[in-house]
PDB file of C-alpha atoms in Angstrom:
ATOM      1  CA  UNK A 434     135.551  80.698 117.253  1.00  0.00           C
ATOM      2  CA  UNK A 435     138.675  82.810 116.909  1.00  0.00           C
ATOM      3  CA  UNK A 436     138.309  86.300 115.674  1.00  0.00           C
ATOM      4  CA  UNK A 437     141.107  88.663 115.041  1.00  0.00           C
ATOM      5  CA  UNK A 438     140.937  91.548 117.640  1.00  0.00           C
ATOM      6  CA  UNK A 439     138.476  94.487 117.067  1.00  0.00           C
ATOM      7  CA  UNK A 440     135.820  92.160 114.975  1.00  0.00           C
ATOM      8  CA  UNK A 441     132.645  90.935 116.139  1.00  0.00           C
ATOM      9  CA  UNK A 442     130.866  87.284 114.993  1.00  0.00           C
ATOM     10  CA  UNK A 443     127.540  87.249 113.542  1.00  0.00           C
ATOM     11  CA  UNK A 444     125.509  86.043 116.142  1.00  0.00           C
ATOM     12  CA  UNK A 445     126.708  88.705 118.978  1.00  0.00           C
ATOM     13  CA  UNK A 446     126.594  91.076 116.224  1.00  0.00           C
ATOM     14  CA  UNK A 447     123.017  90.844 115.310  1.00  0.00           C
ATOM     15  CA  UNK A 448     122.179  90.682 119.507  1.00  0.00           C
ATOM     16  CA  UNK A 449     123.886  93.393 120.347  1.00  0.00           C
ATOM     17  CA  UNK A 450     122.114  95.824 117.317  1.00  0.00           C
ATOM     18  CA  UNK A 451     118.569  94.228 118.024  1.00  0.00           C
ATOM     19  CA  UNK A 452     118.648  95.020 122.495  1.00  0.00           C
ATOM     20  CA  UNK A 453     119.959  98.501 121.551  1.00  0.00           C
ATOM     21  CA  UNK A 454     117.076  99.232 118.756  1.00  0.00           C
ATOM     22  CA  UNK A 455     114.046  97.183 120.950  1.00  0.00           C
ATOM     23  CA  UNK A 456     111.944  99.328 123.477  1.00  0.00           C
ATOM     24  CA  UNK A 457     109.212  98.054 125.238  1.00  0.00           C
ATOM     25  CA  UNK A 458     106.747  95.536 124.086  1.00  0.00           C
ATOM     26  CA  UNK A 459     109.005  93.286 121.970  1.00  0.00           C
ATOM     27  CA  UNK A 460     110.674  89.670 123.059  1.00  0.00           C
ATOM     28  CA  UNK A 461     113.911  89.161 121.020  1.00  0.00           C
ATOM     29  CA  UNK A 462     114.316  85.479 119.646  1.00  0.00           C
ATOM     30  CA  UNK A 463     117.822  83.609 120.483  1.00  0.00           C
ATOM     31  CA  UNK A 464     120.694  84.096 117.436  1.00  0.00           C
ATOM     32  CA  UNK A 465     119.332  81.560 114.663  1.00  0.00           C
ATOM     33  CA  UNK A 466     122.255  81.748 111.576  1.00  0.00           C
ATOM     34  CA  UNK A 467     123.084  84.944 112.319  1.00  0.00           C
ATOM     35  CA  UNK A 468     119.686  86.496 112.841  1.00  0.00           C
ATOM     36  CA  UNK A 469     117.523  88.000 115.446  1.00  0.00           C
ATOM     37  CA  UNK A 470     114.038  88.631 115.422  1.00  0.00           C
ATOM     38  CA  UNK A 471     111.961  91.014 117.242  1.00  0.00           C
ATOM     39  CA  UNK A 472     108.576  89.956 118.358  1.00  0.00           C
ATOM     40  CA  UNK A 473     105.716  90.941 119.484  1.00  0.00           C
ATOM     41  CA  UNK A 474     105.155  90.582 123.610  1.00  0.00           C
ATOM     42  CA  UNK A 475     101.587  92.354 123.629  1.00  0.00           C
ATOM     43  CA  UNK A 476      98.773  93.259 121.440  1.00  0.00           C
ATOM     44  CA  UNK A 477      99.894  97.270 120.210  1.00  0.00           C
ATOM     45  CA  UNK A 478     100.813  99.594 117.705  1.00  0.00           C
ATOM     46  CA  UNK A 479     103.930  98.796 116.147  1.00  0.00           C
ATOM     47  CA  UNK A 480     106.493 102.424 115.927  1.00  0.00           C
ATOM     48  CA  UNK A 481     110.087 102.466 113.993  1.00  0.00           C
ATOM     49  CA  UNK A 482     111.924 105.434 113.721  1.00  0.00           C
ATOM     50  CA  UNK A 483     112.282 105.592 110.137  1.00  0.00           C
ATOM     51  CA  UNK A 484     114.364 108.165 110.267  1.00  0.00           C
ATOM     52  CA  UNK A 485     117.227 106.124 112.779  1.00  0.00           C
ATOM     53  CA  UNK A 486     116.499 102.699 110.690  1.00  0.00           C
ATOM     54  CA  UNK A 487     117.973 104.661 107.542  1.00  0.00           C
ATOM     55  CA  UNK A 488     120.685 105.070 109.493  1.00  0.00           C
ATOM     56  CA  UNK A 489     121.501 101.908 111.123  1.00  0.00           C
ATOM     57  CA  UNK A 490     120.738 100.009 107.134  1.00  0.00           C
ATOM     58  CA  UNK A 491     123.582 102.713 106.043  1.00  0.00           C
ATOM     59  CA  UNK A 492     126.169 101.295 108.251  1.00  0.00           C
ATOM     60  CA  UNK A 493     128.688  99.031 106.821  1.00  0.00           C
ATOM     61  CA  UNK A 494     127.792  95.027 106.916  1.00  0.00           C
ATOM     62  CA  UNK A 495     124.377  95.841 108.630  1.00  0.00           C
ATOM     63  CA  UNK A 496     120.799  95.087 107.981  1.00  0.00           C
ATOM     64  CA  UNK A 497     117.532  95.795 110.243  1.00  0.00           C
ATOM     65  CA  UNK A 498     114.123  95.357 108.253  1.00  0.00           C
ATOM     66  CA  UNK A 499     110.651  95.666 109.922  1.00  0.00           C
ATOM     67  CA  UNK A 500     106.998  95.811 109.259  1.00  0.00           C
ATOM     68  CA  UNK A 501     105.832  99.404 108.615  1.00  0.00           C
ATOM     69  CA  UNK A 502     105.275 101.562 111.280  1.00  0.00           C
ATOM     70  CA  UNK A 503     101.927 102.425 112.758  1.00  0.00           C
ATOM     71  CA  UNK A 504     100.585  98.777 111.952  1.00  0.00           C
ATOM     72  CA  UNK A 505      98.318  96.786 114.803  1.00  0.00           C
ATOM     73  CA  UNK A 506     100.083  94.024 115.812  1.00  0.00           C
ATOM     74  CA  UNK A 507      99.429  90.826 117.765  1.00  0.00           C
ATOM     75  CA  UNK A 508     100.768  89.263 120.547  1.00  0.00           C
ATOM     76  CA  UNK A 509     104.207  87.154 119.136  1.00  0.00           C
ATOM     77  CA  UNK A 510     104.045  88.844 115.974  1.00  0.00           C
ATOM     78  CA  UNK A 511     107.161  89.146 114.110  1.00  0.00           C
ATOM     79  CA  UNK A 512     107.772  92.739 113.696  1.00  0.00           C
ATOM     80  CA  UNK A 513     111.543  92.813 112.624  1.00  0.00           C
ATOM     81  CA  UNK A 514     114.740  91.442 112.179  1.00  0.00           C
ATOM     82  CA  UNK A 515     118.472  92.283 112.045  1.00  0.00           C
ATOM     83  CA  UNK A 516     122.003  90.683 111.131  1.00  0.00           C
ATOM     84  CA  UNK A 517     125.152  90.980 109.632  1.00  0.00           C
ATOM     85  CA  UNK A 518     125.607  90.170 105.811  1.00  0.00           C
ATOM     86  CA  UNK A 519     129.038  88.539 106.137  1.00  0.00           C
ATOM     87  CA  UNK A 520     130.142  86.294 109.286  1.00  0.00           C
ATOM     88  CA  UNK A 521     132.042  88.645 110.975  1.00  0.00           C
ATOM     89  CA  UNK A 522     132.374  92.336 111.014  1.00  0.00           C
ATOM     90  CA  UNK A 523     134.542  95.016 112.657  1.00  0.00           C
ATOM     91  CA  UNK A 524     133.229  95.715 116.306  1.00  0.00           C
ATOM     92  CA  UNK A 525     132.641  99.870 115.513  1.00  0.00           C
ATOM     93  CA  UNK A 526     130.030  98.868 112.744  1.00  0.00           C
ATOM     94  CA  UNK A 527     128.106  97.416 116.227  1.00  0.00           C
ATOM     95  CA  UNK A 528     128.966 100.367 118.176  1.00  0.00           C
ATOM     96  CA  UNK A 529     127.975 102.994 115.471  1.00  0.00           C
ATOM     97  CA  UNK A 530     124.266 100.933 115.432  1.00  0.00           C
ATOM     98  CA  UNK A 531     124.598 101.167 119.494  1.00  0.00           C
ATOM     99  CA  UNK A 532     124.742 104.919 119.258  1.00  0.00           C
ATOM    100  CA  UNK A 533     122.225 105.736 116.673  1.00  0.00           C
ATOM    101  CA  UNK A 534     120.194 103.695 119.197  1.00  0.00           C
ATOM    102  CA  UNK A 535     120.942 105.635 122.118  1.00  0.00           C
ATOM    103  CA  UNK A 536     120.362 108.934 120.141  1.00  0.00           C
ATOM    104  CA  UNK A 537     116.345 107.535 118.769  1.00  0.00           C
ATOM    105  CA  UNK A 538     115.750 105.580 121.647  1.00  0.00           C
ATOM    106  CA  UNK A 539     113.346 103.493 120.848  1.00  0.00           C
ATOM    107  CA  UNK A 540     114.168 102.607 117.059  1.00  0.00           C
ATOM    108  CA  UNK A 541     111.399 100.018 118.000  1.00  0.00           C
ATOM    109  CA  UNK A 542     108.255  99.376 119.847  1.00  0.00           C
ATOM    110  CA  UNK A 543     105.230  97.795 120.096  1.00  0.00           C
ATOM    111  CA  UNK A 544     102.713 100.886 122.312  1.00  0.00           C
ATOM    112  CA  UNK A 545      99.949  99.064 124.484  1.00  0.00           C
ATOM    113  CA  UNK A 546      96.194 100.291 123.521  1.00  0.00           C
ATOM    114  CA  UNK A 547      94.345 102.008 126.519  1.00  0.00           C
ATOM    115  CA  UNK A 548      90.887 100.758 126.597  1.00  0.00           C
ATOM    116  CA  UNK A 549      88.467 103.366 126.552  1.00  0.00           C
ATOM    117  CA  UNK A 550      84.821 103.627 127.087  1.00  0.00           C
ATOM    118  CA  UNK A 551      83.303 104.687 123.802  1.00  0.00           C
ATOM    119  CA  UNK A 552      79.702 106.033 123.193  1.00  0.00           C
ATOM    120  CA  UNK A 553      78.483 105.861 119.654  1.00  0.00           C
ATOM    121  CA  UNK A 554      76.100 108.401 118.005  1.00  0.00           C
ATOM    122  CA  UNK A 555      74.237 107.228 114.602  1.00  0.00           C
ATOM    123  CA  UNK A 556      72.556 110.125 113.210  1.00  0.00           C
ATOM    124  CA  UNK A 557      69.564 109.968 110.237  1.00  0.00           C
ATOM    125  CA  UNK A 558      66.233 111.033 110.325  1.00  0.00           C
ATOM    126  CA  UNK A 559      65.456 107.666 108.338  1.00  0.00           C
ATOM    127  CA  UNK A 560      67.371 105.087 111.003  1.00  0.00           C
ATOM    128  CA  UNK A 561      65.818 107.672 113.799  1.00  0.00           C
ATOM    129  CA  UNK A 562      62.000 106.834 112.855  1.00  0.00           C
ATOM    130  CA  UNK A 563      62.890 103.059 112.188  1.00  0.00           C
ATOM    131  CA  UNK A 564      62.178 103.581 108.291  1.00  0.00           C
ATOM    132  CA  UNK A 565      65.609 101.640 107.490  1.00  0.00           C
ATOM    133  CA  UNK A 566      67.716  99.384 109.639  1.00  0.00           C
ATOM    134  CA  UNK A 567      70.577 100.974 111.509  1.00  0.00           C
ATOM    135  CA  UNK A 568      73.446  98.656 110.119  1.00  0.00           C
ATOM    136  CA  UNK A 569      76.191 100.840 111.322  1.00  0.00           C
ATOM    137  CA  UNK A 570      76.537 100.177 115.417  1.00  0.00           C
ATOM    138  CA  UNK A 571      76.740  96.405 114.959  1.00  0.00           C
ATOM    139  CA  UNK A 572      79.945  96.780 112.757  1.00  0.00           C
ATOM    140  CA  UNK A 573      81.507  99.241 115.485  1.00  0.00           C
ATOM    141  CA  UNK A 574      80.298  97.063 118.236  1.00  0.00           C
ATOM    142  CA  UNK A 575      82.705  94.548 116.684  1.00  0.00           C
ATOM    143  CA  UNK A 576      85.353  96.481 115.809  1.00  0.00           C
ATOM    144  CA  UNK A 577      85.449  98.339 119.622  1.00  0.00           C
ATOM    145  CA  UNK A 578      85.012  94.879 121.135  1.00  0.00           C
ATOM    146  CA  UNK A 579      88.080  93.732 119.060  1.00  0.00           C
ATOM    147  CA  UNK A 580      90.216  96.432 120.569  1.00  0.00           C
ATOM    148  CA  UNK A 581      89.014  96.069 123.544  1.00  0.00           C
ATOM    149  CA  UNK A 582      86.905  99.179 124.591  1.00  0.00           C
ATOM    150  CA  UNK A 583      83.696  98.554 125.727  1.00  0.00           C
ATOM    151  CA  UNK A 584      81.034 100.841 123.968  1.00  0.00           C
ATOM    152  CA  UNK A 585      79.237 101.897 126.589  1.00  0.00           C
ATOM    153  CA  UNK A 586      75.351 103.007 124.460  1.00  0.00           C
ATOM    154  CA  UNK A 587      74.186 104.115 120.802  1.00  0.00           C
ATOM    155  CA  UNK A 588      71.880 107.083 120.364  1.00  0.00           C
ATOM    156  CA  UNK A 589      69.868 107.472 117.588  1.00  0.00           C
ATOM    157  CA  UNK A 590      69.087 111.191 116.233  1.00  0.00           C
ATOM    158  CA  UNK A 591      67.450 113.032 113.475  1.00  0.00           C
ATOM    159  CA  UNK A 592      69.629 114.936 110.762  1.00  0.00           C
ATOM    160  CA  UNK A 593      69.897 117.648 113.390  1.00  0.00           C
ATOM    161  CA  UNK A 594      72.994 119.004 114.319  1.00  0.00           C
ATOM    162  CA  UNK A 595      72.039 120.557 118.091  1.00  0.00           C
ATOM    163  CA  UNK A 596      70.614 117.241 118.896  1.00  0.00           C
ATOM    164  CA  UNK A 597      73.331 115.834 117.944  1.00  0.00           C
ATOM    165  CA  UNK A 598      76.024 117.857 119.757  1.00  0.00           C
ATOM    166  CA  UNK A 599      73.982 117.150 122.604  1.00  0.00           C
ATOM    167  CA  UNK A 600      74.173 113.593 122.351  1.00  0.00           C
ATOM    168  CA  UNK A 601      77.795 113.836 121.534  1.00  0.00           C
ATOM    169  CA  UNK A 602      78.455 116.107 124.608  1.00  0.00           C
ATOM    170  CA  UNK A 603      76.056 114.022 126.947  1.00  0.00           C
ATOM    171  CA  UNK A 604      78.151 110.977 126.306  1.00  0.00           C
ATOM    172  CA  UNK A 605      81.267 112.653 127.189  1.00  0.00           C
ATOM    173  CA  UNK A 606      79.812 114.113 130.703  1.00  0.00           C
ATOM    174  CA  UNK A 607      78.771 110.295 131.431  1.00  0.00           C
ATOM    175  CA  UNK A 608      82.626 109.160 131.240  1.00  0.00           C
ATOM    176  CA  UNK A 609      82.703 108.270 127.424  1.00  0.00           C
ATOM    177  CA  UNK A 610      86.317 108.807 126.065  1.00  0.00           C
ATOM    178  CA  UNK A 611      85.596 108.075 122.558  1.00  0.00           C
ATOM    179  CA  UNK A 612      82.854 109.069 120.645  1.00  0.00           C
ATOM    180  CA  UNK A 613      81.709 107.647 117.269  1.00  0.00           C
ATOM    181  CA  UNK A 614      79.590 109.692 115.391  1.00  0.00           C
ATOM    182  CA  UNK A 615      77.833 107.732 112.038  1.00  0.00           C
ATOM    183  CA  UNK A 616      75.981 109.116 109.175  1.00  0.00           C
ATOM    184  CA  UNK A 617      75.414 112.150 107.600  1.00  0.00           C
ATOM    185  CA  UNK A 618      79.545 112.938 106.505  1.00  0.00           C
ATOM    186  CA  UNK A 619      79.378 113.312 102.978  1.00  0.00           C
ATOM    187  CA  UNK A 620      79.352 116.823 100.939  1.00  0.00           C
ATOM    188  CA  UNK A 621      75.661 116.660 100.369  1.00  0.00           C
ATOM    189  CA  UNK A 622      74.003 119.537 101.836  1.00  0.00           C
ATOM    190  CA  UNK A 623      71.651 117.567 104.185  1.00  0.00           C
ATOM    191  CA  UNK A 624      74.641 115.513 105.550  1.00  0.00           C
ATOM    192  CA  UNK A 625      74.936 117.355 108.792  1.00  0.00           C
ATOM    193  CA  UNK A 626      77.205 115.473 110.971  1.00  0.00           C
ATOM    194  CA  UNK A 627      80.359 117.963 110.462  1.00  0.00           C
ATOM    195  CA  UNK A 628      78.515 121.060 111.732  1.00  0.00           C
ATOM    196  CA  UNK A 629      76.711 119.184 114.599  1.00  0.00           C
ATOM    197  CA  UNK A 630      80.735 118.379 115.905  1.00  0.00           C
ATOM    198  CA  UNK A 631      81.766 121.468 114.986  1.00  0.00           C
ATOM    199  CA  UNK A 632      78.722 123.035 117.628  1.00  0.00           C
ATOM    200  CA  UNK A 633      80.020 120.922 120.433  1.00  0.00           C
ATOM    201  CA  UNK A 634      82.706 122.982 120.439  1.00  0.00           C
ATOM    202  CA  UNK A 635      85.371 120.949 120.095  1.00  0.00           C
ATOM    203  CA  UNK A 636      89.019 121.314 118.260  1.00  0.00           C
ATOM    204  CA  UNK A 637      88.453 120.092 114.789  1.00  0.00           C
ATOM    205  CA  UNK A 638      91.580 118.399 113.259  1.00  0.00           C
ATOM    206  CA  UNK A 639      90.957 117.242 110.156  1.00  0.00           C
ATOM    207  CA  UNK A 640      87.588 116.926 108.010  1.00  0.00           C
ATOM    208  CA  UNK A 641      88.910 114.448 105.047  1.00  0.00           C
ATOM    209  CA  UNK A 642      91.674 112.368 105.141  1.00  0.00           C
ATOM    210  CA  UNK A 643      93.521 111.050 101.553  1.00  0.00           C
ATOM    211  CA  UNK A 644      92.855 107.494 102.105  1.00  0.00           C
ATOM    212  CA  UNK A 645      90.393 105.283 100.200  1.00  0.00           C
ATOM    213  CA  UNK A 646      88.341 104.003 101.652  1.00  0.00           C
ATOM    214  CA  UNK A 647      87.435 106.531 104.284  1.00  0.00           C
ATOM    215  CA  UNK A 648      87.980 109.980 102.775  1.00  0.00           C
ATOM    216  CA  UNK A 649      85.407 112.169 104.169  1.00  0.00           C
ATOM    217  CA  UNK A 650      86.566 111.220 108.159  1.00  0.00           C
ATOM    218  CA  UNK A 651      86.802 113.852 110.728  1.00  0.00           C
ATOM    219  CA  UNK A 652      88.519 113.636 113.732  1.00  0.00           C
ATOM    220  CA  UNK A 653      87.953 116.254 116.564  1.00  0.00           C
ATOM    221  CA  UNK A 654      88.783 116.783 120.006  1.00  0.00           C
ATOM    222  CA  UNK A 655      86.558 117.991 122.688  1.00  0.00           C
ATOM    223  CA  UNK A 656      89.007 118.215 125.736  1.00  0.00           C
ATOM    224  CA  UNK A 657      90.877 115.210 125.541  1.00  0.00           C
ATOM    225  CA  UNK A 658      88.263 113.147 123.884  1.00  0.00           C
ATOM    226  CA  UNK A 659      87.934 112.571 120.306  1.00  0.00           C
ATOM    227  CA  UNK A 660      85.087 112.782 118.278  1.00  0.00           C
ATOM    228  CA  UNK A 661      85.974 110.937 115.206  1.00  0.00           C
ATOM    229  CA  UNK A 662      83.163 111.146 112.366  1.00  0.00           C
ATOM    230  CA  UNK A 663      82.757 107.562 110.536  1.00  0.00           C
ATOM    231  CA  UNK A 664      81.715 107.632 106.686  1.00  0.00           C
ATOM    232  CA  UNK A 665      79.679 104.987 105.385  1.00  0.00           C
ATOM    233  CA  UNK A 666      82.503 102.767 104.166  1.00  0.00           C
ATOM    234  CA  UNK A 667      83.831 101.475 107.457  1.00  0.00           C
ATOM    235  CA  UNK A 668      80.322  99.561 107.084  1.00  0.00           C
ATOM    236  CA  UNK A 669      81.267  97.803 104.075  1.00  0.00           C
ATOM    237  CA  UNK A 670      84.847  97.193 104.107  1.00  0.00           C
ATOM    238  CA  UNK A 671      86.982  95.439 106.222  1.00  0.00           C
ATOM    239  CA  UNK A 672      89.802  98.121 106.333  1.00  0.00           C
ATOM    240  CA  UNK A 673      89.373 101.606 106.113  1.00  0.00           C
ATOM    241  CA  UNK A 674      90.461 104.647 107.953  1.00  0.00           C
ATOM    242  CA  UNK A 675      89.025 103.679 111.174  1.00  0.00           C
ATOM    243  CA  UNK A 676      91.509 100.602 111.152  1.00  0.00           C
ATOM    244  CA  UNK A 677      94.516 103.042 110.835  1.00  0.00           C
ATOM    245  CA  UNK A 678      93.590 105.840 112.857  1.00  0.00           C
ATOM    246  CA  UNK A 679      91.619 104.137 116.135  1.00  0.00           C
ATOM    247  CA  UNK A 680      94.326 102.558 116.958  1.00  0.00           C
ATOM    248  CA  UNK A 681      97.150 105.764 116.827  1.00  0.00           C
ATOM    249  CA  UNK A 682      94.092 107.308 119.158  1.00  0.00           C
ATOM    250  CA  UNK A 683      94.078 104.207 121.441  1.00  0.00           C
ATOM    251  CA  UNK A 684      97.952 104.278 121.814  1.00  0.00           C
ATOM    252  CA  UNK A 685      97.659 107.900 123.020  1.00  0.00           C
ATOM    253  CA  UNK A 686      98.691 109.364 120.314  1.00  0.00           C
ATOM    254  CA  UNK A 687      96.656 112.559 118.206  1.00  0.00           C
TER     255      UNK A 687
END
């Protein structure tokens, strides 16, 4: 094709934006009608920039849409895509997306999860003297196994809260670098769980969390391991917070 000087066709237009916007973790598909896609290469945690992707859509001629940010993804996923609306377009529309690239390197990524050794701690005086079924570690035993950390043992304890910074701390000074703590995080006054992370001593970022289901989570950090503190829903439903915040943890993120 011919193309009067200065203007770019669709096709080299759409590769050019999506190599300057793609960091690690993605494949880019070949030009298909004007469009490239951004993939997936690895099981992660898909990051945009949200705040360079506002830019890049308010260029002239130039679209970039993606899946939301912070979203586990899977291996050849299809996390994005970019192109031109009309066939061609002026060449500095491409190199204004270049440099808002440069500047937010990466507008785009897909973070590998770490896979960390994670000890779980289900707390109850009920589950602890066998009156009712613990229901809770064979949920997080799939859940861990899914993202690939290996839990590596469940303690049971009574509504206790020493006994069960002890447990918490003893898994930690055996090489756990997660710890799951179940039962016991509601409001109620014999719900214990908060104060027994709170006497491990560690950092306590957040106790509740506006997200349904999964409000009454806490996530704390002894060192560099969290303690996150599991309410009874992530037993019951399929997504709650554990599905959005694990994941952030196992990308290195707090």
């Amino acid at each position: 094709y011919d193309l009067a000087e200065g203007y770019i066709h669709e096709d080299d237009a759409a590769a050019r934006i999506a190599s300057a916007a793609a960091g690690p973790g993605l494949r880019l598909t070949s030009p298909s009608e004007g469009r490239v896609n951004l993939a997936a290469a690895r099981n992660g945690l898909l990051k945009v920039n949200p705040a360079a992707l506002e830019q890049i859509n308010s260029i002239d001629d130039v679209v970039f849409a993606t899946l939301h940010s912070d979203l586990r993804v899977s291996l050849n996923q299809a996390v994005g895509g970019t192109r031109i609306i009309p066939l061609v377009t002026r060449e500095e529309n491409v190199r204004r997306v270049e440099s808002v690239c440069r500047d937010h390197a990466p507008v785009i990524q897909v973070k590998e999860l770490r896979s960390l050794p994670v000890g779980i701690v289900t707390t109850g005086s009920e589950v602890f003297h066998g009156r009712i079924e613990d229901k809770f570690g064979p949920v997080l035993h799939a859940k861990f196994a899914e993202l690939n950390c290996p839990v590596v043992g469940q303690v049971f304890v009574a509504d206790d809260p020493a006994l069960t910074a002890q447990a918490i701390r003893k898994f930690i000074d055996e090489g756990a670098e997660l710890v799951a703590v179940t039962g016991g995080m509601s409001v109620d006054p014999d719900d214990r769980t908060p104060a027994a992370i709170n006497a491990t001593g560690a950092r306590v970022v957040t106790y509740g969390a506006p997200v349904f289901p999964g409000a009454m989570f806490m996530l704390a950090y002894l060192g560099a391991v969290p303690i996150i503190g599991l309410p009874g829903c992530v037993m019951y439903h399929r997504t709650s917070i554990f599905d959005l915040i694990v994941p952030r943890i196992l990308a290195g993120e707090e």
